[in-house]
Coordinates of C-alpha atoms in Angstrom, one line a residue:
Chain Z
M11 CA -13.1 -30.6 -37.9
A12 CA -14.8 -27.2 -37.7
Y13 CA -17.4 -28.7 -35.3
L14 CA -14.7 -30.0 -33.0
N15 CA -12.9 -26.7 -33.0
I16 CA -16.0 -24.9 -31.8
T17 CA -16.6 -27.3 -28.9
A18 CA -13.0 -27.1 -27.8
R19 CA -13.3 -23.3 -27.8
Q20 CA -16.6 -23.5 -25.9
R21 CA -15.1 -25.9 -23.4
K22 CA -12.2 -23.5 -22.9
K23 CA -14.6 -20.6 -22.5
A24 CA -16.7 -22.5 -19.9
F25 CA -13.5 -23.4 -18.0
I26 CA -12.3 -19.8 -17.9
Y27 CA -15.6 -18.4 -16.8
T28 CA -16.0 -21.1 -14.1
A29 CA -12.4 -20.5 -12.8
L30 CA -12.9 -16.7 -12.7
S31 CA -16.2 -17.0 -10.9
L32 CA -14.7 -19.3 -8.3
A33 CA -11.7 -17.0 -7.8
S34 CA -14.0 -14.0 -7.5
A35 CA -16.1 -15.9 -4.9
F36 CA -12.9 -16.5 -2.8
A37 CA -11.8 -12.9 -3.2
L38 CA -15.2 -11.5 -2.2
F39 CA -16.1 -13.9 0.6
P40 CA -14.4 -11.9 3.4
V41 CA -16.1 -8.8 2.2
F42 CA -19.5 -10.5 2.0
W43 CA -18.9 -11.9 5.5
M44 CA -18.1 -8.4 6.9
F45 CA -21.5 -7.2 5.6
S46 CA -23.3 -10.3 6.8
I47 CA -22.0 -10.1 10.3
S48 CA -22.6 -6.4 10.6
F49 CA -26.4 -6.9 10.3
R50 CA -26.6 -9.6 13.0
R51 CA -27.1 -9.6 16.7
N52 CA -23.9 -10.3 18.5
M53 CA -25.2 -13.6 20.0
E54 CA -26.0 -15.0 16.6
I55 CA -22.5 -14.8 15.2
F56 CA -20.9 -18.2 16.1
R57 CA -23.7 -20.6 15.4
L58 CA -23.1 -24.0 14.0
P59 CA -23.5 -24.8 11.2
P60 CA -22.6 -21.2 10.2
D61 CA -25.5 -19.1 8.8
L62 CA -24.4 -17.4 5.6
L63 CA -27.1 -14.7 6.0
P64 CA -28.1 -13.1 9.3
P65 CA -30.8 -15.3 11.1
T66 CA -32.4 -12.0 12.3
W67 CA -31.6 -8.9 10.3
T68 CA -30.9 -5.9 12.5
T69 CA -29.2 -2.6 12.2
E70 CA -28.5 -2.3 15.9
A71 CA -24.7 -2.3 15.3
Y72 CA -25.0 0.6 12.9
E73 CA -27.3 2.5 15.3
A74 CA -24.8 1.9 18.1
I75 CA -22.1 3.6 16.0
L76 CA -24.0 6.4 14.4
T77 CA -25.6 7.5 17.7
N78 CA -22.2 7.5 19.5
P79 CA -20.6 11.0 19.3
D80 CA -17.2 9.5 19.9
Y81 CA -17.3 7.5 16.7
L82 CA -18.6 10.5 14.7
I83 CA -15.6 12.5 15.8
V84 CA -13.4 9.6 14.6
F85 CA -15.0 9.7 11.2
R86 CA -14.6 13.4 10.9
N87 CA -10.9 13.1 11.9
S88 CA -10.2 10.4 9.3
Y89 CA -11.9 12.4 6.5
F90 CA -10.1 15.6 7.5
V91 CA -6.7 13.9 7.6
A92 CA -7.2 11.9 4.4
F93 CA -8.4 14.9 2.4
S94 CA -5.6 17.2 3.7
V95 CA -3.0 14.6 2.8
T96 CA -4.6 14.3 -0.7
F97 CA -4.6 18.0 -1.2
I98 CA -1.0 18.7 -0.1
S99 CA 0.5 15.6 -1.9
L100 CA -1.4 16.4 -5.1
L101 CA -0.3 20.0 -5.0
F102 CA 3.4 19.1 -4.5
A103 CA 3.2 16.3 -7.0
I104 CA 1.8 18.6 -9.7
L105 CA 4.5 21.2 -9.2
G106 CA 7.3 18.7 -9.0
G107 CA 5.9 16.4 -11.7
Y108 CA 5.5 19.3 -14.1
S109 CA 9.0 20.5 -13.5
F110 CA 10.6 17.1 -14.0
S111 CA 8.5 16.4 -17.1
R112 CA 8.7 19.7 -18.9
L113 CA 11.5 21.9 -17.7
R114 CA 15.3 21.4 -17.7
V115 CA 16.3 20.5 -14.1
R116 CA 19.9 19.9 -13.5
G117 CA 20.4 16.6 -11.7
S118 CA 16.9 15.6 -12.6
R119 CA 17.8 11.9 -12.9
M120 CA 19.5 11.8 -9.5
M121 CA 16.6 13.6 -7.9
Q122 CA 14.1 11.2 -9.4
L123 CA 16.1 8.2 -8.2
F124 CA 16.2 9.8 -4.8
I125 CA 12.4 10.2 -4.8
I126 CA 11.9 6.6 -5.8
G127 CA 14.4 5.6 -3.2
T128 CA 12.6 7.4 -0.4
Q129 CA 9.4 5.5 -1.4
M130 CA 11.1 2.2 -0.4
V131 CA 12.0 3.3 3.2
P132 CA 10.1 1.1 5.7
P133 CA 7.8 3.4 7.8
V134 CA 8.5 1.4 10.9
S135 CA 12.2 2.2 10.7
L136 CA 11.4 5.9 11.1
I137 CA 8.9 5.6 13.9
I138 CA 11.4 6.3 16.7
P139 CA 12.8 9.5 15.2
Y140 CA 9.2 10.7 14.3
F141 CA 8.1 10.0 17.9
I142 CA 11.0 11.9 19.4
L143 CA 11.0 14.8 17.0
A144 CA 7.2 15.2 17.3
A145 CA 7.5 15.3 21.1
R146 CA 10.4 17.8 20.9
M147 CA 8.7 20.1 18.4
E148 CA 5.4 19.9 20.1
L149 CA 3.9 18.2 17.1
Y150 CA 2.9 15.1 19.1
D151 CA -0.9 14.7 19.2
T152 CA -1.4 17.2 16.4
F153 CA -3.0 16.6 13.0
F154 CA -0.3 18.7 11.4
G155 CA 2.5 16.4 12.5
L156 CA 0.6 13.3 11.4
I157 CA -0.4 14.8 8.1
M158 CA 3.1 15.7 7.2
T159 CA 4.4 12.2 7.9
Y160 CA 1.7 10.9 5.6
V161 CA 2.6 13.4 2.9
A162 CA 6.2 12.2 3.1
F163 CA 5.2 8.6 2.4
V164 CA 2.5 9.4 -0.2
M165 CA 4.2 12.1 -2.2
P166 CA 7.1 10.1 -3.8
F167 CA 4.7 7.9 -5.8
A168 CA 2.3 10.7 -6.4
T169 CA 5.1 12.7 -8.0
L170 CA 6.1 9.8 -10.2
M171 CA 2.5 9.4 -11.3
M172 CA 2.3 13.0 -12.2
I173 CA 5.6 12.9 -14.1
S174 CA 4.5 10.0 -16.2
Y175 CA 1.1 11.6 -16.8
F176 CA 2.6 14.9 -17.9
N177 CA 4.9 13.0 -20.2
T178 CA 1.9 11.7 -22.1
I179 CA 0.6 15.2 -22.8
P180 CA 2.1 16.8 -25.9
A181 CA 3.9 20.1 -25.4
D182 CA 2.4 21.8 -28.5
M183 CA -0.6 23.4 -26.9
E184 CA 1.5 24.8 -24.1
E185 CA 4.1 26.2 -26.6
A186 CA 1.3 27.7 -28.6
A187 CA 0.0 29.5 -25.5
M188 CA 3.5 30.8 -24.8
V189 CA 3.8 32.1 -28.4
D190 CA 0.6 33.9 -27.7
G191 CA 2.1 35.7 -24.8
C192 CA 1.4 33.4 -21.9
S193 CA 4.2 33.1 -19.4
R194 CA 5.6 29.6 -18.6
L195 CA 3.7 29.6 -15.3
G196 CA 0.5 30.8 -17.0
A197 CA 0.8 28.2 -19.7
M198 CA 1.3 25.5 -17.0
V199 CA -1.7 26.6 -15.0
R200 CA -4.1 27.4 -17.9
V201 CA -3.2 24.7 -20.4
T202 CA -1.2 21.7 -19.2
V203 CA -2.6 21.3 -15.7
P204 CA -6.3 21.1 -16.9
M205 CA -5.3 18.6 -19.5
A206 CA -3.7 16.5 -16.8
L207 CA -7.0 16.1 -14.9
P208 CA -7.3 12.3 -15.3
G209 CA -3.7 11.9 -14.0
M210 CA -4.6 14.2 -11.1
V211 CA -7.7 12.1 -10.2
A212 CA -5.6 8.9 -10.2
T213 CA -3.0 10.6 -8.0
A214 CA -5.6 11.9 -5.7
V215 CA -7.3 8.5 -5.4
Y216 CA -3.9 6.9 -4.6
S217 CA -3.1 9.5 -2.0
F218 CA -6.5 9.3 -0.3
L219 CA -6.4 5.5 -0.1
L220 CA -3.0 5.5 1.5
A221 CA -3.8 8.1 4.0
W222 CA -7.1 6.4 4.8
K223 CA -5.5 3.0 5.4
E224 CA -2.5 4.1 7.5
Y225 CA -2.3 2.6 11.0
L226 CA 1.3 2.8 12.4
F227 CA 1.8 6.5 12.5
A228 CA -1.8 7.1 13.6
V229 CA -1.4 4.9 16.6
T230 CA 2.0 6.2 17.6
L231 CA 1.8 9.9 17.0
I232 CA -1.8 10.5 18.3
Q233 CA -3.0 9.8 21.8
D234 CA -5.9 12.2 22.3
P235 CA -9.2 10.3 21.8
D236 CA -10.6 13.4 20.2
K237 CA -8.0 13.1 17.4
R238 CA -8.2 9.4 16.9
L239 CA -8.5 8.0 13.4
L240 CA -10.7 5.2 12.2
P241 CA -8.1 2.4 11.8
V242 CA -7.0 3.0 15.4
S243 CA -10.6 3.1 16.6
I244 CA -11.3 -0.3 15.0
A245 CA -8.1 -1.8 16.3
M246 CA -9.0 -0.7 19.8
L247 CA -12.2 -2.7 19.6
L248 CA -9.9 -5.8 19.1
G249 CA -8.3 -5.0 22.4
E250 CA -11.5 -5.0 24.4
H251 CA -12.5 -7.8 26.8
V252 CA -15.7 -8.8 25.2
Y253 CA -15.6 -8.8 21.4
Q254 CA -18.6 -7.0 19.8
W255 CA -18.0 -8.5 16.4
N256 CA -21.2 -7.0 14.9
V257 CA -20.1 -3.5 15.9
M258 CA -16.6 -4.1 14.7
M259 CA -17.9 -5.3 11.3
A260 CA -20.4 -2.4 11.0
L261 CA -17.5 0.0 11.8
S262 CA -15.4 -1.8 9.2
V263 CA -18.2 -1.4 6.6
L264 CA -18.5 2.3 7.4
A265 CA -14.7 2.6 7.2
S266 CA -14.8 1.0 3.8
L267 CA -17.5 3.2 2.3
P268 CA -15.2 5.8 0.7
L269 CA -13.2 3.0 -0.8
L270 CA -16.3 1.4 -2.3
V271 CA -17.3 4.8 -3.7
I272 CA -13.8 5.0 -5.3
F273 CA -14.2 1.4 -6.5
I274 CA -17.5 2.0 -8.2
F275 CA -17.0 5.5 -9.7
L276 CA -13.2 5.8 -10.1
Q277 CA -12.1 2.3 -10.8
K278 CA -10.5 3.3 -14.1
Y279 CA -8.2 5.8 -12.2
L280 CA -7.5 3.3 -9.5
V281 CA -6.2 0.7 -12.0
A282 CA -4.2 3.3 -13.8
G283 CA -2.7 4.5 -10.6
M284 CA -1.7 1.0 -9.4
T285 CA 0.2 0.1 -12.6
V286 CA 1.8 3.4 -13.5
G287 CA 5.5 4.0 -12.9
A288 CA 6.0 0.5 -11.6
V289 CA 6.5 -1.1 -15.0
K290 CA 8.9 1.6 -16.4
Q291 CA 9.7 5.0 -15.2
Chain I
M21 CA 11.2 24.5 -27.7
S22 CA 14.2 26.8 -28.0
N23 CA 12.3 28.8 -30.6
V24 CA 9.5 29.5 -28.1
K25 CA 11.9 30.6 -25.5
A26 CA 13.5 33.0 -28.0
T27 CA 10.2 34.5 -28.9
V28 CA 9.2 34.9 -25.3
S29 CA 12.4 36.6 -24.3
T30 CA 12.4 39.0 -27.2
V31 CA 8.9 40.1 -26.3
K32 CA 9.3 40.3 -22.6
T33 CA 12.9 40.4 -21.3
P34 CA 14.6 43.7 -21.0
G35 CA 17.9 43.0 -19.1
K36 CA 20.0 39.9 -18.5
W37 CA 19.6 39.9 -14.7
S38 CA 16.0 41.2 -14.5
T39 CA 13.8 39.6 -11.9
Y40 CA 11.7 38.1 -14.6
R41 CA 14.7 36.3 -16.0
M42 CA 15.9 35.2 -12.6
F43 CA 12.5 33.8 -11.8
G44 CA 12.3 32.0 -15.1
R45 CA 15.7 30.4 -14.5
S46 CA 15.0 29.2 -11.0
L47 CA 11.4 28.2 -11.7
P48 CA 12.2 24.5 -12.4
Y49 CA 14.0 24.3 -9.0
L50 CA 11.3 26.3 -7.2
L51 CA 8.7 23.8 -8.4
V52 CA 10.5 20.7 -7.1
L53 CA 11.5 22.4 -3.9
P54 CA 8.4 21.5 -1.8
T55 CA 8.9 17.8 -2.7
L56 CA 12.6 17.7 -2.0
L57 CA 12.3 19.7 1.2
T58 CA 9.6 17.5 2.6
L59 CA 11.5 14.4 1.8
G60 CA 14.7 15.9 3.2
I61 CA 13.2 16.8 6.5
L62 CA 10.9 13.9 6.9
V63 CA 12.9 11.0 5.4
V64 CA 16.6 11.8 5.1
Y65 CA 17.1 13.6 8.4
P66 CA 15.2 10.9 10.4
I67 CA 17.2 8.2 8.8
G68 CA 20.4 9.9 10.0
Y69 CA 18.8 10.4 13.4
V70 CA 17.8 6.7 13.8
I71 CA 21.4 5.7 12.9
Y72 CA 22.6 8.1 15.6
I73 CA 20.2 6.8 18.2
S74 CA 21.3 3.2 17.4
F75 CA 24.7 3.9 18.8
H76 CA 23.4 5.0 22.1
E77 CA 22.1 3.4 25.3
N78 CA 18.9 4.4 27.1
Y79 CA 18.2 7.1 24.5
W80 CA 15.3 9.3 25.5
I81 CA 15.1 7.7 29.0
V82 CA 18.1 9.5 30.5
R83 CA 19.2 13.1 29.9
E84 CA 22.6 12.3 28.6
P85 CA 22.6 8.9 26.9
E86 CA 25.8 7.0 26.7
M87 CA 27.5 6.3 23.4
V88 CA 27.9 2.6 23.2
Q89 CA 29.2 2.1 19.6
L90 CA 27.9 -1.2 18.2
D91 CA 26.7 -2.7 21.5
N92 CA 23.0 -2.5 20.5
Y93 CA 23.7 -4.4 17.4
R94 CA 25.7 -7.0 19.2
W95 CA 23.0 -7.4 21.8
L96 CA 20.4 -8.0 19.1
I97 CA 22.4 -10.6 17.3
E98 CA 23.0 -12.5 20.5
Q99 CA 19.3 -12.7 21.3
K100 CA 17.8 -16.1 20.6
I101 CA 14.7 -14.4 19.3
F102 CA 16.7 -12.6 16.6
T103 CA 17.2 -15.7 14.6
T104 CA 13.5 -16.5 14.9
I105 CA 12.5 -13.1 13.7
L106 CA 14.9 -13.2 10.7
K107 CA 13.6 -16.6 9.8
N108 CA 10.0 -15.5 10.1
T109 CA 10.6 -12.4 8.1
F110 CA 12.3 -14.4 5.3
I111 CA 9.6 -17.1 5.2
F112 CA 6.9 -14.5 5.3
T113 CA 8.4 -12.4 2.5
G114 CA 9.4 -15.4 0.3
A115 CA 6.0 -17.1 0.6
S116 CA 4.1 -13.9 0.1
V117 CA 6.0 -13.0 -3.0
F118 CA 5.8 -16.5 -4.4
F119 CA 2.1 -16.9 -3.9
H120 CA 1.3 -13.3 -5.1
L121 CA 3.2 -14.1 -8.3
I122 CA 1.5 -17.5 -8.9
V123 CA -2.0 -16.3 -8.1
G124 CA -1.5 -13.0 -10.0
L125 CA -0.1 -14.7 -13.0
A126 CA -2.8 -17.5 -13.1
L127 CA -5.6 -15.0 -12.8
A128 CA -4.0 -12.7 -15.3
M129 CA -3.7 -15.6 -17.8
L130 CA -7.4 -16.4 -17.4
L131 CA -8.4 -12.7 -17.8
S132 CA -6.2 -12.2 -20.8
S133 CA -7.6 -15.1 -22.7
E134 CA -9.0 -14.1 -26.1
V135 CA -12.2 -16.2 -25.6
I136 CA -13.4 -13.9 -22.8
H137 CA -15.7 -11.0 -23.7
P138 CA -14.0 -7.6 -23.0
R139 CA -16.9 -6.5 -20.8
A140 CA -16.7 -9.7 -18.7
R141 CA -13.0 -9.2 -18.4
N142 CA -13.5 -5.7 -17.0
V143 CA -16.1 -7.0 -14.5
F144 CA -14.0 -9.9 -13.3
R145 CA -10.9 -7.6 -13.1
G146 CA -12.9 -5.2 -10.9
L147 CA -14.2 -8.0 -8.6
L148 CA -10.7 -9.5 -8.3
I149 CA -9.0 -6.3 -7.2
V150 CA -11.5 -5.7 -4.4
P151 CA -9.2 -7.1 -1.6
W152 CA -6.6 -4.5 -2.4
L153 CA -9.0 -1.7 -1.5
F154 CA -9.6 -2.6 2.1
T155 CA -7.9 -1.0 5.0
T156 CA -5.4 -3.3 6.6
V157 CA -7.1 -3.0 10.0
V158 CA -10.4 -4.1 8.4
V159 CA -8.6 -7.0 6.7
A160 CA -7.1 -8.1 9.9
T161 CA -10.4 -7.8 11.9
V162 CA -12.5 -9.6 9.3
W163 CA -9.9 -12.5 9.0
R164 CA -9.6 -12.8 12.8
L165 CA -13.3 -13.2 12.9
M166 CA -13.4 -15.8 10.1
L167 CA -10.4 -17.7 11.5
Y168 CA -11.7 -17.8 15.1
P169 CA -11.8 -21.4 16.4
G170 CA -15.6 -21.2 16.3
G171 CA -15.6 -19.0 13.1
V172 CA -16.9 -19.5 9.6
V173 CA -13.7 -21.0 8.1
N174 CA -13.8 -23.9 10.6
G175 CA -17.5 -24.1 10.3
L176 CA -17.4 -24.6 6.6
L177 CA -14.5 -27.0 6.9
S178 CA -16.5 -29.2 9.3
Q179 CA -19.5 -29.0 7.0
L180 CA -17.3 -30.4 4.3
G181 CA -16.2 -33.1 6.6
L182 CA -12.6 -31.9 6.5
M183 CA -12.4 -31.1 10.2
D184 CA -14.0 -32.2 13.5
M185 CA -15.6 -29.3 15.3
A186 CA -14.9 -31.0 18.6
Q187 CA -11.2 -30.1 18.0
P188 CA -11.4 -26.9 16.0
L189 CA -8.2 -25.5 14.5
N190 CA -7.0 -22.4 16.2
W191 CA -5.5 -20.8 13.1
L192 CA -4.0 -17.7 14.6
G193 CA -3.3 -19.2 18.1
E194 CA -1.2 -22.2 17.3
P195 CA 2.5 -21.7 16.8
G196 CA 2.7 -24.0 13.8
L197 CA -0.4 -22.6 12.1
A198 CA -0.1 -18.9 12.8
L199 CA 2.6 -18.0 10.3
P200 CA 0.9 -19.9 7.4
A201 CA -2.4 -18.2 8.4
V202 CA -0.9 -14.7 8.3
I203 CA 0.7 -15.5 5.0
L204 CA -2.7 -16.6 3.6
I205 CA -4.2 -13.3 4.7
N206 CA -1.4 -11.4 3.1
V207 CA -1.8 -13.4 -0.1
W208 CA -5.5 -12.5 -0.2
A209 CA -4.9 -8.8 0.6
G210 CA -1.9 -8.3 -1.8
Y211 CA -2.3 -10.4 -5.0
P212 CA -4.3 -7.7 -6.9
F213 CA -1.2 -5.6 -7.5
S214 CA 0.6 -8.5 -9.1
L215 CA -2.6 -9.4 -11.0
L216 CA -2.9 -5.9 -12.6
M217 CA 0.7 -5.7 -13.5
M218 CA 0.8 -9.2 -15.0
L219 CA -2.5 -8.5 -16.9
A220 CA -1.1 -5.2 -18.4
A221 CA 2.1 -7.1 -19.4
L222 CA 0.2 -10.1 -20.9
L223 CA -2.1 -7.8 -22.9
S224 CA 0.9 -6.0 -24.4
V225 CA 2.5 -9.2 -25.8
P226 CA 2.0 -9.0 -29.6
Q227 CA -0.6 -11.6 -30.8
S228 CA 1.5 -12.2 -33.9
L229 CA 4.0 -14.1 -31.8
Y230 CA 1.4 -16.6 -30.8
E231 CA 0.1 -16.8 -34.3
A232 CA 3.5 -17.6 -35.6
A233 CA 3.9 -20.3 -32.9
D234 CA 0.6 -21.8 -34.0
V235 CA 1.8 -22.0 -37.5
D236 CA 4.9 -23.9 -36.2
G237 CA 2.6 -26.2 -34.3
A238 CA 3.5 -25.2 -30.8
N239 CA 1.2 -26.4 -28.0
G240 CA -0.1 -24.3 -25.1
I241 CA 2.7 -25.2 -22.7
Q242 CA 5.4 -24.5 -25.2
K243 CA 3.9 -21.1 -26.0
F244 CA 3.8 -20.3 -22.3
I245 CA 7.4 -21.2 -21.7
K246 CA 8.9 -19.9 -25.0
I247 CA 6.8 -16.7 -25.5
T248 CA 4.8 -15.6 -22.5
I249 CA 7.4 -16.0 -19.8
P250 CA 10.3 -14.3 -21.6
M251 CA 8.0 -11.5 -22.8
I252 CA 6.8 -10.6 -19.3
K253 CA 10.0 -11.5 -17.4
P254 CA 10.9 -7.8 -16.7
V255 CA 7.5 -7.2 -15.2
I256 CA 7.7 -10.4 -13.1
A257 CA 11.0 -9.3 -11.8
S258 CA 9.9 -5.8 -10.9
V259 CA 6.7 -7.0 -9.2
A260 CA 8.7 -9.6 -7.2
L261 CA 11.2 -7.0 -6.0
L262 CA 8.6 -4.4 -5.1
D263 CA 6.5 -7.0 -3.4
A264 CA 9.6 -8.2 -1.5
I265 CA 10.3 -4.7 -0.3
W266 CA 6.7 -4.2 0.9
S267 CA 6.4 -7.7 2.5
F268 CA 9.8 -7.4 4.2
R269 CA 8.7 -4.3 6.1
L270 CA 5.1 -5.3 6.7
F271 CA 3.9 -4.2 10.1
D272 CA 0.2 -3.6 10.5
L273 CA -1.2 -6.9 9.2
V274 CA 1.0 -9.0 11.4
F275 CA 0.7 -6.7 14.4
L276 CA -3.1 -6.7 14.2
T277 CA -3.7 -10.4 13.5
T278 CA -1.3 -12.1 15.9
G279 CA 0.8 -9.3 17.5
G280 CA 3.8 -11.4 16.8
G281 CA 2.5 -14.3 18.9
P282 CA 1.8 -17.1 19.7
L283 CA 5.2 -17.6 21.3
N284 CA 6.9 -15.3 18.8
A285 CA 5.9 -17.6 16.0
T286 CA 4.9 -14.7 13.8
H287 CA 7.2 -11.9 15.0
V288 CA 8.9 -10.2 12.0
L289 CA 11.5 -7.4 11.9
A290 CA 8.9 -4.7 11.8
T291 CA 6.7 -6.0 14.6
Y292 CA 9.7 -6.6 16.9
T293 CA 11.0 -3.2 16.2
Y294 CA 7.7 -1.7 17.3
R295 CA 7.7 -3.9 20.4
L296 CA 11.2 -2.9 21.4
S297 CA 10.2 0.8 20.9
F298 CA 6.8 1.1 22.4
E299 CA 6.4 -1.8 24.8
S300 CA 9.9 -1.9 26.3
F301 CA 11.0 1.7 25.3
E302 CA 14.5 0.4 24.3
F303 CA 15.0 3.1 21.7
G304 CA 18.7 2.4 21.2
R305 CA 18.1 -1.3 20.5
A306 CA 15.0 -0.7 18.5
S307 CA 16.9 1.8 16.4
A308 CA 19.6 -0.7 15.7
L309 CA 17.0 -3.1 14.5
S310 CA 15.5 -0.3 12.3
V311 CA 18.9 0.3 10.8
M312 CA 19.1 -3.4 9.9
L313 CA 15.7 -3.3 8.3
L314 CA 16.8 -0.2 6.3
L315 CA 19.9 -2.0 5.1
F316 CA 18.0 -5.1 4.0
T317 CA 15.6 -2.7 2.2
M318 CA 18.5 -0.9 0.6
V319 CA 19.8 -4.1 -0.9
L320 CA 16.4 -5.0 -2.4
T321 CA 16.1 -1.4 -3.7
I322 CA 19.4 -1.6 -5.5
F323 CA 18.3 -4.8 -7.2
Y324 CA 15.0 -3.1 -8.1
F325 CA 16.9 -0.1 -9.6
R326 CA 19.2 -2.4 -11.6
N327 CA 16.2 -4.3 -12.9
Q328 CA 14.5 -1.1 -14.0
E329 CA 17.6 0.1 -15.8
V330 CA 17.5 -2.7 -18.3

């Protein structure tokens, strides 16, 4: 009987590990394919039967990108915009999150519902007003205009993340600091905010990812090639007459680098960020 | 809490209306002001504006656009393509949500099994959420390359003898295949969210429930139906509703894989709104479509809120 139980358990274990490995292979294949194509010569991409690895390894696609000043500007722009959005959203989210979590705000519940509600608004439904307002206020083709639209779509969830993180920090330390003569603001800045660092990292990761991925606003509110962002730059290659798949894939790899860094070093925060707030506010 | 406040005020506060007191009292509101102000200017006002535009003809094109009441809405509903778009949007949303839930739940069940080593669980969880990381534009580009008639998907299918390379499948180019293909891409790109939520929910189900069921001699399927599903039902509902809200408005993935084609077979509300706006510059009509999109989203959001209350 005991012997039978062990084999049943082992069979279950073997089944689960096999199923998970297969699922991971499916999940990762497109990523593998992106890398594989990026190291090929363009003429060797559509051979039959398909080569899983490059027949001839070459970095010519990467060289084409990294020696082209136009692309370097695009990278600089994307990093600048994503970091600015992260900084502003995080700042606003800390202030708002602290207030909702710690202080008595009249109408707090309505305000929080409002914030969650704005998170649901489809970006595409606001694209016409944004376009017209940007043109009228001379914010068309400016990073400032673009960054603020991103902030509007990133901040609601960022604020919710900070509220739920502040809720997990006990108020004792802060109260002790206030008894010792710290002001409310001083206690917030010196005690609570430093303790909320993991929550801030998670919020920052979330904000950065969203700003880095965005395409719709980037393509409609920016026209100047010197201010173009990465997603737009990749999409433009899809509109060209002759597809340079290897360059497209190499650019995609380079565009995915910060995401891979986040994945490898900050995965814990990424997972925390994805599941927070959505289960229960 | 109140004790602390009393202490602070006896130490520091001289008069009732001193600046310090006033600052302290308005501090909670000052802190939430940047958030509310940004959302007011960049979300609430534009919503009002898009509703306003939707009642006008030739907005932005002419200096003084004519107010046409509901004409734009009427025009849209009378278009033949309108039914197609609605149908596509509902099929896309329904199928995406359905497959996200199935794939997410199946993988979460595997990951939450007690026979798996915790470290292996972390590794697999990490690998399985990789698709979520990627920029939509990159997802669209990579899948276009893979689904190309001469691409690797067809290549592997013909290797397995499932397809004849003489008549390759044009996944994104054939009206009957394009929508399923875009759904497949969206399932790949979007299941990690549902996986993580389901996994968190499954791991929070008390083991004692299953042990009690074992004592009563319940089998795996009975435990799944009688314990697992009821326990994680609230999470399933909130994942389904959030996913429906996101899928319903999805723009970039569809726009960048098929652009709504072939023959409008994959046009959804969001892509058609964009096309009316920036390809035909019919801002009035596009705004009317935006308002409809907003209304659909509002209904889903109300369901979401009601689900969260419980």
